[in-house]
mmCIF file of C-alpha atoms in Angstrom:
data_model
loop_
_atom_site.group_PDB
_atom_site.id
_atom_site.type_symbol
_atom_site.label_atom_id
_atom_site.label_comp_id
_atom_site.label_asym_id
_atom_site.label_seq_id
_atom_site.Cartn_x
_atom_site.Cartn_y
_atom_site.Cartn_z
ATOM 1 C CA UNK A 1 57.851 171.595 119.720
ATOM 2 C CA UNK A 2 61.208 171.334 117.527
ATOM 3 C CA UNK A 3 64.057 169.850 119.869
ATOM 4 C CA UNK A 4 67.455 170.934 118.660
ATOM 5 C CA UNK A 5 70.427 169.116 119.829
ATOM 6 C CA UNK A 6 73.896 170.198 118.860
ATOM 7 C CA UNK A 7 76.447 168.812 118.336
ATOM 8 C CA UNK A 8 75.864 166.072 116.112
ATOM 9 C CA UNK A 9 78.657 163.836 116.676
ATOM 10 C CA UNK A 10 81.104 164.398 119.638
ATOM 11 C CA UNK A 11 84.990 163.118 119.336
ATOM 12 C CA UNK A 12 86.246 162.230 122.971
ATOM 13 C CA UNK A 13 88.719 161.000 125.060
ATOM 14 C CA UNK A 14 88.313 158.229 127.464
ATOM 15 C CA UNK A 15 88.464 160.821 131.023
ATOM 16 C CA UNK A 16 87.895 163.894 129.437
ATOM 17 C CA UNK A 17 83.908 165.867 129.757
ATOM 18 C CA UNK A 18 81.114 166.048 127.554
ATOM 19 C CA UNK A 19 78.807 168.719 126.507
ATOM 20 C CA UNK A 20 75.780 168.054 124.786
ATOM 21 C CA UNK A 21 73.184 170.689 124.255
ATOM 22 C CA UNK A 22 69.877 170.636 123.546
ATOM 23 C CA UNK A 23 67.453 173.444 122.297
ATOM 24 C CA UNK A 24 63.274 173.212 122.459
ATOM 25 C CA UNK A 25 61.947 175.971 119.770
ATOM 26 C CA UNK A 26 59.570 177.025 122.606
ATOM 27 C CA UNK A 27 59.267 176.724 126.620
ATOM 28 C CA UNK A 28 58.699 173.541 127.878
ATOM 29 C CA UNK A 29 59.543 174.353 131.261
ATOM 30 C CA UNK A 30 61.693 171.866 132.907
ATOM 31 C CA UNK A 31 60.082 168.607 131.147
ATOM 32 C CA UNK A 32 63.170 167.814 129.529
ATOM 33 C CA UNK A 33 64.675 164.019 129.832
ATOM 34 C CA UNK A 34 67.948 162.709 127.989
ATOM 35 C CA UNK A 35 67.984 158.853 127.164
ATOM 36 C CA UNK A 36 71.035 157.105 126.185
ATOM 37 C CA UNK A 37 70.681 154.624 123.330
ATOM 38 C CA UNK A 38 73.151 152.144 122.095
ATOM 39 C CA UNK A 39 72.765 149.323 119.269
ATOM 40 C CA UNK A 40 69.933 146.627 120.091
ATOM 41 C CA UNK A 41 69.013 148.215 123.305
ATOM 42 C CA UNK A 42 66.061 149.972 124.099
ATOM 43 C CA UNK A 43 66.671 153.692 125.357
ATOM 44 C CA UNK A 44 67.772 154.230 129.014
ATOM 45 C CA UNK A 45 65.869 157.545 130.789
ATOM 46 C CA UNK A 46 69.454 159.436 132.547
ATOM 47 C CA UNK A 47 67.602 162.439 133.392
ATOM 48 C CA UNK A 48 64.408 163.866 134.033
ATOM 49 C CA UNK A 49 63.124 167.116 135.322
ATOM 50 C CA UNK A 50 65.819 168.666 133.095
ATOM 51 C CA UNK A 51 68.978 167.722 136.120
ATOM 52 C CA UNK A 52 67.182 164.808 137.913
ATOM 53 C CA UNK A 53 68.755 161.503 137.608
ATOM 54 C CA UNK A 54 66.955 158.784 136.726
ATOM 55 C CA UNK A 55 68.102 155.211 139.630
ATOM 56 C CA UNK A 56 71.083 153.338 138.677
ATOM 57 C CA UNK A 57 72.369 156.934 136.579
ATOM 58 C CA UNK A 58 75.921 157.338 137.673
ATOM 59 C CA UNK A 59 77.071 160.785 138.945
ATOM 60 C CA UNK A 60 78.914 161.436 136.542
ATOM 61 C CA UNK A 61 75.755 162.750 134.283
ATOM 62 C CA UNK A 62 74.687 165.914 135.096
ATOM 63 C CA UNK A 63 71.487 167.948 133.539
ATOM 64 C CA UNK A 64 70.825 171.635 133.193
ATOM 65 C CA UNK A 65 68.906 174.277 132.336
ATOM 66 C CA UNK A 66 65.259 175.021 131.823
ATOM 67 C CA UNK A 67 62.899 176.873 129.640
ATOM 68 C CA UNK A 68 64.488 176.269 126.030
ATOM 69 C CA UNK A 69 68.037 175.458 126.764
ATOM 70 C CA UNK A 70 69.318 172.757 128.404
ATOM 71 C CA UNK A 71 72.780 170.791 128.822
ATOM 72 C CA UNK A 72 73.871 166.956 129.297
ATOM 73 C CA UNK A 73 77.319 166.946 131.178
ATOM 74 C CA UNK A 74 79.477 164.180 131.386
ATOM 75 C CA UNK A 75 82.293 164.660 133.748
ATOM 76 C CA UNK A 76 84.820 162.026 132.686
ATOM 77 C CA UNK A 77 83.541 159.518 130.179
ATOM 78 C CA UNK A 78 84.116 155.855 130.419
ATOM 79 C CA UNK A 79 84.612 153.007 128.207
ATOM 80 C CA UNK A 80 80.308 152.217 128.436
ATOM 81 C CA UNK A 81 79.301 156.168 127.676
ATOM 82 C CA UNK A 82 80.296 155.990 123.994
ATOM 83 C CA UNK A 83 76.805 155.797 122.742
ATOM 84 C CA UNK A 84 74.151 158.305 121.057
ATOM 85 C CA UNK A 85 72.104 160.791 123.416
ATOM 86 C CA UNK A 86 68.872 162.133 122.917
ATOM 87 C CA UNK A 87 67.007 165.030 124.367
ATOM 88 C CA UNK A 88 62.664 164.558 124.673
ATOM 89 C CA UNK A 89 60.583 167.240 126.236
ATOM 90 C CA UNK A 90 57.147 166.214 127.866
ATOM 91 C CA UNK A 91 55.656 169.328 128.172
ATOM 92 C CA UNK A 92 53.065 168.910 125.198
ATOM 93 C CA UNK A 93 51.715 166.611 123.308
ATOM 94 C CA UNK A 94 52.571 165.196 120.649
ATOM 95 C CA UNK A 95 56.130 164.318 122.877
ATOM 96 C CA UNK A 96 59.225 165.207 120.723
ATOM 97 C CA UNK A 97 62.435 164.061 120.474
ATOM 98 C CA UNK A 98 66.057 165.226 119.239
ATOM 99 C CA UNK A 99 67.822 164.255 116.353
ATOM 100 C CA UNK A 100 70.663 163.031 119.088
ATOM 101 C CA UNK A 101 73.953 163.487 119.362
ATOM 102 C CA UNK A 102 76.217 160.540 119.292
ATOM 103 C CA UNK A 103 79.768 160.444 121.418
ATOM 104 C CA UNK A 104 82.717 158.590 119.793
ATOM 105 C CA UNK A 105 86.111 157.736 121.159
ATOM 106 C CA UNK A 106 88.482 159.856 119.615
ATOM 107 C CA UNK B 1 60.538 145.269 138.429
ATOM 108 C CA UNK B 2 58.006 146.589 136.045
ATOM 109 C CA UNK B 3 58.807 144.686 132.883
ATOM 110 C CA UNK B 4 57.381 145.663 129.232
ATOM 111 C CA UNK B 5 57.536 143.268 125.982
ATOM 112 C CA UNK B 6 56.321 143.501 122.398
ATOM 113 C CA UNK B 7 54.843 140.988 120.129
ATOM 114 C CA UNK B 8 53.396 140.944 117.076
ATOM 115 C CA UNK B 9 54.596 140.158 113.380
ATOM 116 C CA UNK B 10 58.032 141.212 111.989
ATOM 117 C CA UNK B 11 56.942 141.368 108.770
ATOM 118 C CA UNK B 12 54.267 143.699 107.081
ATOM 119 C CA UNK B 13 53.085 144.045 103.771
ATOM 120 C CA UNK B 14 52.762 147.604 102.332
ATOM 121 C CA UNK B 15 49.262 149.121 102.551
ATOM 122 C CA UNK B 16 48.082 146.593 105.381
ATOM 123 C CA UNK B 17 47.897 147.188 108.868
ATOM 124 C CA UNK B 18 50.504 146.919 111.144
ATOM 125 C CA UNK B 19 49.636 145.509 114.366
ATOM 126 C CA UNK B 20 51.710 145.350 118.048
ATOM 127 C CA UNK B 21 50.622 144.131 121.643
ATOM 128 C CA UNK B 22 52.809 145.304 124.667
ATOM 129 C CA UNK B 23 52.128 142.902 127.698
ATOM 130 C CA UNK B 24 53.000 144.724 130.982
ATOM 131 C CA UNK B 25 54.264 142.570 134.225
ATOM 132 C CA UNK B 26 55.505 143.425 137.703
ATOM 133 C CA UNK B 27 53.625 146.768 138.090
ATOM 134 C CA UNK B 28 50.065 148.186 138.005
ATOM 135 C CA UNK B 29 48.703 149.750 134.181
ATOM 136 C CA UNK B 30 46.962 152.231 136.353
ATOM 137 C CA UNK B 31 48.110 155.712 136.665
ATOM 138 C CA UNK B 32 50.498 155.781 133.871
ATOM 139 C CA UNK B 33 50.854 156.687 130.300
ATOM 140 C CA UNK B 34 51.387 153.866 128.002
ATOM 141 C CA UNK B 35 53.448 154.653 125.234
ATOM 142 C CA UNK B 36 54.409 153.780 121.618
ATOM 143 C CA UNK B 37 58.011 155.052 120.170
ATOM 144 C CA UNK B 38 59.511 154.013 116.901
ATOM 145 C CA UNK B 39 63.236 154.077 115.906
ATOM 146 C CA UNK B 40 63.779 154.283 111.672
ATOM 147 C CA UNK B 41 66.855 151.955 110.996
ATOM 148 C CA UNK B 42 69.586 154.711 111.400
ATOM 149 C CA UNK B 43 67.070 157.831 112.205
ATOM 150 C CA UNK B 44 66.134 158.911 115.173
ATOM 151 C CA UNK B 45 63.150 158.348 117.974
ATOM 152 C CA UNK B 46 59.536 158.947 117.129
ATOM 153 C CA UNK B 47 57.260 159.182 119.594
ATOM 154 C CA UNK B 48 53.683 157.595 117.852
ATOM 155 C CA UNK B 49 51.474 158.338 120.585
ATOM 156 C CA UNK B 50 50.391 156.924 124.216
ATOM 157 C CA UNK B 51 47.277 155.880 126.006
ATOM 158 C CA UNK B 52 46.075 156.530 129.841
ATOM 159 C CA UNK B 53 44.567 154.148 131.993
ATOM 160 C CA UNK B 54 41.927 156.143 131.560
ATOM 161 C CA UNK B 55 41.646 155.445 127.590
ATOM 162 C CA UNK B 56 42.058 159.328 126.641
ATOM 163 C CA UNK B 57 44.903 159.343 123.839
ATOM 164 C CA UNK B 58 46.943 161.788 122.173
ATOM 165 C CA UNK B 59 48.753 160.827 118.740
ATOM 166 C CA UNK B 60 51.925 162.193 116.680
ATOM 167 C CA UNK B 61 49.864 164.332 114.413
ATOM 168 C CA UNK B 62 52.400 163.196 111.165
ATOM 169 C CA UNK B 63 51.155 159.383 111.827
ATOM 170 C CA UNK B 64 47.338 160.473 113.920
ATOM 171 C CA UNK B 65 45.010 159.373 110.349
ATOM 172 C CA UNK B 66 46.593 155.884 110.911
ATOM 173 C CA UNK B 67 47.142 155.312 113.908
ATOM 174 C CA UNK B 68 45.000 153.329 117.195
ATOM 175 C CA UNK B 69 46.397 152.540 120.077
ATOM 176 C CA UNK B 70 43.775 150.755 123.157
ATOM 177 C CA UNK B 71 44.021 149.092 126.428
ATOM 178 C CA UNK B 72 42.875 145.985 127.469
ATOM 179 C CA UNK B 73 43.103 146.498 131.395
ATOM 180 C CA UNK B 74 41.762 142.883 132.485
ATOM 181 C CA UNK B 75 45.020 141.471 130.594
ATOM 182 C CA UNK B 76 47.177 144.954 131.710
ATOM 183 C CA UNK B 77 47.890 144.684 127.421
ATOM 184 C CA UNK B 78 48.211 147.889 125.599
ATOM 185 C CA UNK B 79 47.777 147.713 121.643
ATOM 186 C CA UNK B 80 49.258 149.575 118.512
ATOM 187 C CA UNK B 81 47.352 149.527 115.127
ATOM 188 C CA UNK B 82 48.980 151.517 112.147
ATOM 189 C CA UNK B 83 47.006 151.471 108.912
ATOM 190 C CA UNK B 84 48.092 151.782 105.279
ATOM 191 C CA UNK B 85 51.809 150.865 106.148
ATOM 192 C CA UNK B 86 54.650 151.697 103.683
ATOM 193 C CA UNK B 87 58.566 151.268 103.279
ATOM 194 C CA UNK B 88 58.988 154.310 105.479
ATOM 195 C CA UNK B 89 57.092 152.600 108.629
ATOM 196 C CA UNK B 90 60.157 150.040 109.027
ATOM 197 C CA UNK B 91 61.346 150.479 112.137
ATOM 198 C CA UNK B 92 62.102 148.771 115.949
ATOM 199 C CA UNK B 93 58.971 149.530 117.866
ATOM 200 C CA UNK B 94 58.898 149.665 121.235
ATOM 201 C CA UNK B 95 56.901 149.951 124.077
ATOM 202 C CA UNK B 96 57.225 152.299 127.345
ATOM 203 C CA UNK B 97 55.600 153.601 130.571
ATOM 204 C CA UNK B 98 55.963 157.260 130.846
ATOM 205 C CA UNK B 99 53.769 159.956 133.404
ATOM 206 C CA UNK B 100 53.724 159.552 137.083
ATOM 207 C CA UNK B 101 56.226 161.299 139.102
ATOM 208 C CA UNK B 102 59.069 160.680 136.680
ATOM 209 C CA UNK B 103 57.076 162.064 133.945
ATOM 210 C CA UNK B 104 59.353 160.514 130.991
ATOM 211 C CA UNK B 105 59.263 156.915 129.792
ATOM 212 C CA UNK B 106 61.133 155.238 132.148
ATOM 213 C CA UNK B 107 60.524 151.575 131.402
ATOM 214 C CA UNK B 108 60.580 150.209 128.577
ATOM 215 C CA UNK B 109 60.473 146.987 125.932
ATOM 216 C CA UNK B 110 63.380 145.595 124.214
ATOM 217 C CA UNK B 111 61.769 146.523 120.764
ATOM 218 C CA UNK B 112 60.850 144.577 117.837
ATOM 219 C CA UNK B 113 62.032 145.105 114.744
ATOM 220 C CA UNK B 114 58.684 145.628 112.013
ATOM 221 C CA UNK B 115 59.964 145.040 108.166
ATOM 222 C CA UNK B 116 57.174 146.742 105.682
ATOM 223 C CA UNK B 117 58.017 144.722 102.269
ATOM 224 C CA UNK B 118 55.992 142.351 99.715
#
């Protein structure tokens, strides 16, 4: 399963939203989790079940959607949110991941 | 707090056999999926492949001809074994617990850089 996430790189303003989307080239239901990844830090699960968030996410992450299309929301980004995101669906094997999307301060 | 760590060599020479232990702590190994994911300096996330309790295994099918991972339950130690490494296996490898009700890797190592060079 192909994971699509779009868009590559998002320019931001500190206390504005985010959109990140994500696309699976076929169903995977709602096994969809977004990780956030920053420079010599392992990943960090957000969201699982497509819009269920993973202990210590803040509220300010939402998830959505199911099937093949799916969203990342942040509602007001902070200083510690600048940082690449990627989708994975665990539907099927072999797991698959997104090519990520990273969010920059603009 | 379940923890995860990764040990093995940094460096690799091309065409031998790369070779990483994960050492679990704080939590059972039953249950669970134990998981191998590689990040390409720059590129993104690769999942290798993952191991149950049980021993059944599923593999990346790009890496699958190289690739062994196995479970040593008495020392709750999962293993990674890639054969015929080149250049384009450089990468931080790490370690994760994925399945149960959270169904994603939700723990995981800090990740150890593996150099392939002579």
């Amino acid at each position: 399963i192909v994971m699509t996430q779009s868009p590559a790189t998002l320019s931001v303003s500190p206390g504005e939203g985010a959109t990140l989307s994500c696309r699976a080239s076929q169903s995977v239901s709602n096994n969809l989790a977004w990780f956030q990844g920053k420079p010599g830090q392992a990943p960090r699960l957000l969201i699982y079940g497509a819009s269920t968030r993973a202990t210590g996410t803040p509220a300010r992450f939402s998830g959505s959607g199911s099937g093949t299309e799916f969203t990342l929301t942040i509602s007001s980004l902070q200083s510690e949110d600048f940082a690449l995101y990627y989708c994975q669906q665990y539907n099927d094997w072999p797991r698959t991941f997104g090519q990520g999307t990273k969010v920059e301060i603009k | 707090q379940v923890q995860l760590q990764e040990s093995g060599p940094g460096l690799v020479k091309p065409s031998e056999t790369l070779s990483l232990t994960c050492t679990v702590s704080g939590g059972s190994i039953t249950t669970y999926y134990w998981t191998w994911i590689r990040q390409p300096p720059g590129k993104a996330l690769e999942w290798i492949g993952h191991i149950h309790y049980s021993g059944n295994t599923s593999y990346n099918p790009s890496l699958k001809s190289r690739v062994t991972i196995s479970i040593d339950r008495s020392k709750t130690q999962f293993s990674l074994r890639l054969n015929s490494v080149t250049a384009a296996d450089t990468a931080v490898y790490y370690c994760a617990r994925g399945g149960g009700k959270v169904g994603a890797e939700l723990y995981w190592g800090q990740g150890t850089l593996v150099t392939v060079s002579s």
